[in-house]
């Protein structure tokens, strides 16, 4: 079975969390998706790059979620979510996934 890169898990959590919240109109459900993907990505980051890197990438994941809100007011919701998801995916790849 092929392993899903942590970059894809993290980006998918940000995009999926927003999508679920928007389409179901239940923000809490989107938060569950966001948190579950973040926890899965954090476990992979810890295994691949160690605790400090996992901590830094987790902070980046949460900051991307928080930062997408004000950014959405400038560029729109979906472009904001895709932008921050791409940034987190790139950071994940650079710090953890390319080592695997």
Coordinates of N, CA and C in Angstrom, one line a residue:
X1 N 0.8 -1.2 0.0 CA 0.0 0.0 0.0 C 0.9 1.2 0.0
X2 N 0.6 2.2 -0.9 CA 1.4 3.4 -1.0 C 1.1 4.3 0.1
X3 N 2.1 5.0 0.7 CA 2.0 5.9 1.7 C 1.6 7.3 1.2
X4 N 0.6 7.9 1.8 CA 0.2 9.2 1.4 C 1.1 10.2 2.0
X5 N 1.8 11.1 1.3 CA 2.7 12.1 1.8 C 2.0 13.0 2.8
X6 N 2.7 13.4 3.9 CA 2.2 14.3 4.9 C 1.7 15.6 4.3
X7 N 2.4 16.0 3.2 CA 2.1 17.3 2.6 C 0.6 17.2 2.0
X8 N 0.3 16.0 1.4 CA -1.0 15.8 0.9 C -2.1 15.7 2.0
X9 N -1.7 15.1 3.1 CA -2.7 15.0 4.2 C -3.0 16.4 4.8
X10 N -1.9 17.2 5.0 CA -2.1 18.5 5.6 C -2.9 19.4 4.6
X11 N -2.5 19.4 3.4 CA -3.3 20.3 2.4 C -4.7 19.8 2.3
X12 N -4.9 18.5 2.3 CA -6.2 17.9 2.2 C -7.1 18.3 3.4
X13 N -6.4 18.4 4.6 CA -7.1 18.7 5.8 C -7.6 20.2 5.7
X14 N -6.8 21.1 5.2 CA -7.2 22.5 5.1 C -8.3 22.6 4.1
X15 N -8.1 22.0 2.9 CA -9.1 22.1 1.8 C -10.4 21.4 2.2
X16 N -10.2 20.2 2.7 CA -11.4 19.4 3.1 C -12.2 19.9 4.2
X17 N -11.5 20.5 5.2 CA -12.1 21.1 6.4 C -13.0 22.2 5.9
X18 N -12.4 23.1 5.1 CA -13.2 24.2 4.6 C -14.4 23.7 3.7
X19 N -14.2 22.8 2.9 CA -15.2 22.3 2.0 C -16.4 21.7 2.8
X20 N -16.0 20.8 3.8 CA -17.1 20.2 4.6 C -17.8 21.3 5.4
X21 N -17.2 22.2 5.9 CA -17.8 23.3 6.7 C -18.8 24.1 5.8
X22 N -18.3 24.4 4.6 CA -19.1 25.2 3.7 C -20.3 24.4 3.1
X23 N -20.1 23.2 2.7 CA -21.2 22.4 2.1 C -22.2 21.9 3.1
X24 N -21.8 21.6 4.3 CA -22.7 21.1 5.3 C -23.3 22.2 6.1
X25 N -22.7 23.4 6.0 CA -23.1 24.5 6.9 C -22.9 24.2 8.3
X26 N -22.0 23.3 8.7 CA -21.7 22.9 10.0 C -20.2 23.1 10.2
X27 N -19.8 24.3 10.8 CA -18.4 24.6 11.0 C -17.7 23.6 11.9
X28 N -18.4 23.0 12.9 CA -17.8 22.1 13.8 C -17.4 20.8 13.0
X29 N -18.2 20.4 12.0 CA -17.8 19.2 11.2 C -16.6 19.5 10.4
X30 N -16.5 20.7 9.9 CA -15.3 21.1 9.2 C -14.1 21.1 10.1
X31 N -14.3 21.5 11.3 CA -13.2 21.5 12.3 C -12.7 20.1 12.7
X32 N -13.6 19.2 12.7 CA -13.3 17.8 12.9 C -12.3 17.3 11.8
X33 N -12.7 17.6 10.6 CA -11.9 17.2 9.4 C -10.5 17.8 9.5
X34 N -10.5 19.1 9.8 CA -9.2 19.9 9.9 C -8.4 19.3 11.0
X35 N -8.9 19.0 12.2 CA -8.2 18.5 13.3 C -7.7 17.1 13.1
X36 N -8.5 16.2 12.5 CA -8.1 14.9 12.2 C -6.9 14.8 11.2
X37 N -7.0 15.6 10.2 CA -5.9 15.6 9.2 C -4.7 16.2 9.8
X38 N -4.8 17.2 10.6 CA -3.7 17.8 11.3 C -3.0 16.9 12.2
X39 N -3.8 16.1 12.9 CA -3.2 15.1 13.8 C -2.4 14.0 13.1
X40 N -3.1 13.5 12.0 CA -2.4 12.5 11.1 C -1.1 13.1 10.5
X41 N -1.1 14.3 10.0 CA 0.1 14.9 9.4 C 1.1 15.0 10.5
X42 N 0.8 15.5 11.7 CA 1.7 15.7 12.8 C 2.4 14.4 13.1
X43 N 1.7 13.3 13.2 CA 2.3 12.0 13.4 C 3.3 11.6 12.4
X44 N 3.0 11.9 11.1 CA 3.9 11.6 10.0 C 5.1 12.5 10.1
X45 N 4.9 13.8 10.4 CA 6.0 14.7 10.5 C 7.0 14.3 11.6
X46 N 6.4 13.8 12.8 CA 7.3 13.4 13.9 C 8.1 12.2 13.5
X47 N 7.5 11.2 12.8 CA 8.2 10.0 12.4 C 9.3 10.4 11.4
X48 N 9.0 11.3 10.4 CA 9.9 11.6 9.3 C 11.0 12.6 9.7
X49 N 10.7 13.6 10.5 CA 11.6 14.7 10.7 C 11.9 15.0 12.2
X50 N 11.2 14.3 13.1 CA 11.5 14.6 14.5 C 10.5 15.5 15.2
X51 N 10.6 15.6 16.5 CA 9.6 16.4 17.2 C 9.7 17.9 17.0
X52 N 10.8 18.5 16.9 CA 10.9 19.9 16.7 C 10.3 20.3 15.3
X53 N 10.7 19.6 14.3 CA 10.1 19.8 13.0 C 8.6 19.6 13.0
X54 N 8.1 18.6 13.6 CA 6.7 18.3 13.7 C 6.0 19.5 14.4
X55 N 6.6 20.0 15.5 CA 6.0 21.1 16.2 C 5.9 22.3 15.3
X56 N 7.0 22.6 14.6 CA 7.0 23.8 13.7 C 6.0 23.7 12.6
X57 N 5.9 22.5 12.0 CA 4.9 22.3 11.0 C 3.5 22.3 11.5
X58 N 3.3 21.9 12.7 CA 1.9 22.0 13.3 C 1.6 23.4 13.5
X59 N 2.5 24.2 14.0 CA 2.3 25.6 14.2 C 1.9 26.3 12.8
X60 N 2.7 25.9 11.8 CA 2.4 26.4 10.4 C 1.0 26.0 10.0
X61 N 0.6 24.8 10.3 CA -0.7 24.3 9.9 C -1.8 25.2 10.5
X62 N -1.7 25.4 11.8 CA -2.7 26.2 12.6 C -2.6 27.6 12.1
X63 N -1.4 28.2 11.9 CA -1.3 29.5 11.4 C -1.9 29.7 10.0
X64 N -1.8 28.7 9.2 CA -2.4 28.7 7.8 C -3.9 28.8 7.9
X65 N -4.5 28.0 8.8 CA -5.9 28.0 9.0 C -6.3 29.4 9.5
X66 N -5.7 29.9 10.5 CA -6.0 31.2 11.0 C -5.8 32.3 10.0
X67 N -4.7 32.3 9.3 CA -4.4 33.3 8.3 C -5.3 33.3 7.1
X68 N -5.9 32.1 6.8 CA -6.8 32.0 5.6 C -8.0 32.9 5.8
X69 N -8.4 33.2 7.0 CA -9.6 34.0 7.2 C -9.4 35.5 6.8
X70 N -8.4 36.2 7.3 CA -8.2 37.5 6.8 C -7.8 37.6 5.3
X71 N -7.1 36.6 4.9 CA -6.7 36.5 3.4 C -7.9 36.4 2.6
X72 N -8.9 35.6 3.0 CA -10.1 35.4 2.2 C -10.9 36.7 2.0
X73 N -10.8 37.7 2.9 CA -11.4 39.0 2.6 C -10.8 39.7 1.5
X74 N -9.5 39.4 1.2 CA -8.8 40.1 0.1 C -8.9 39.4 -1.2
X75 N -8.8 38.1 -1.2 CA -8.7 37.3 -2.5 C -9.9 36.3 -2.7
X76 N -10.7 36.2 -1.7 CA -11.8 35.2 -1.8 C -11.5 34.0 -1.0
X77 N -12.6 33.2 -0.7 CA -12.5 32.1 0.2 C -11.6 31.0 -0.4
X78 N -12.1 30.5 -1.5 CA -11.4 29.3 -2.1 C -9.9 29.6 -2.5
X79 N -9.6 30.8 -3.1 CA -8.2 31.1 -3.4 C -7.4 31.2 -2.1
X80 N -8.0 31.7 -1.1 CA -7.3 31.8 0.2 C -6.9 30.4 0.7
X81 N -7.9 29.5 0.7 CA -7.7 28.1 1.2 C -6.7 27.4 0.4
X82 N -6.8 27.5 -0.9 CA -5.8 26.8 -1.8 C -4.4 27.4 -1.6
X83 N -4.3 28.7 -1.4 CA -3.0 29.3 -1.2 C -2.4 28.8 0.1
X84 N -3.1 28.9 1.2 CA -2.5 28.4 2.5 C -2.2 26.9 2.5
X85 N -3.1 26.2 1.8 CA -2.9 24.7 1.7 C -1.6 24.4 0.9
X86 N -1.4 25.2 -0.1 CA -0.2 25.0 -0.9 C 1.1 25.4 -0.2
X87 N 1.0 26.4 0.6 CA 2.1 26.9 1.4 C 2.5 25.8 2.5
X88 N 1.5 25.2 3.1 CA 1.7 24.2 4.1 C 2.3 22.9 3.5
X89 N 1.7 22.6 2.3 CA 2.2 21.4 1.6 C 3.7 21.6 1.2
X90 N 4.0 22.8 0.7 CA 5.4 23.0 0.3 C 6.3 22.9 1.6
X91 N 5.9 23.5 2.7 CA 6.7 23.4 3.9 C 6.9 22.0 4.4
X92 N 5.8 21.2 4.3 CA 5.8 19.8 4.7 C 6.8 19.0 3.8
X93 N 6.7 19.3 2.5 CA 7.6 18.5 1.6 C 9.1 18.9 1.9
X94 N 9.3 20.2 2.1 CA 10.7 20.6 2.3 C 11.3 20.1 3.6
X95 N 10.5 20.0 4.6 CA 11.0 19.7 6.0 C 10.9 18.2 6.2
X96 N 9.9 17.5 5.7 CA 9.7 16.1 6.1 C 9.6 15.1 4.9
X97 N 8.8 15.4 4.0 CA 8.4 14.4 3.0 C 9.6 14.1 2.0
X98 N 10.4 15.0 1.7 CA 11.5 14.7 0.8 C 12.6 13.8 1.4
X99 N 12.6 13.7 2.7 CA 13.5 12.8 3.4 C 13.0 11.4 3.3
X100 N 11.7 11.2 3.2 CA 11.1 9.8 3.2 C 11.4 9.1 1.9

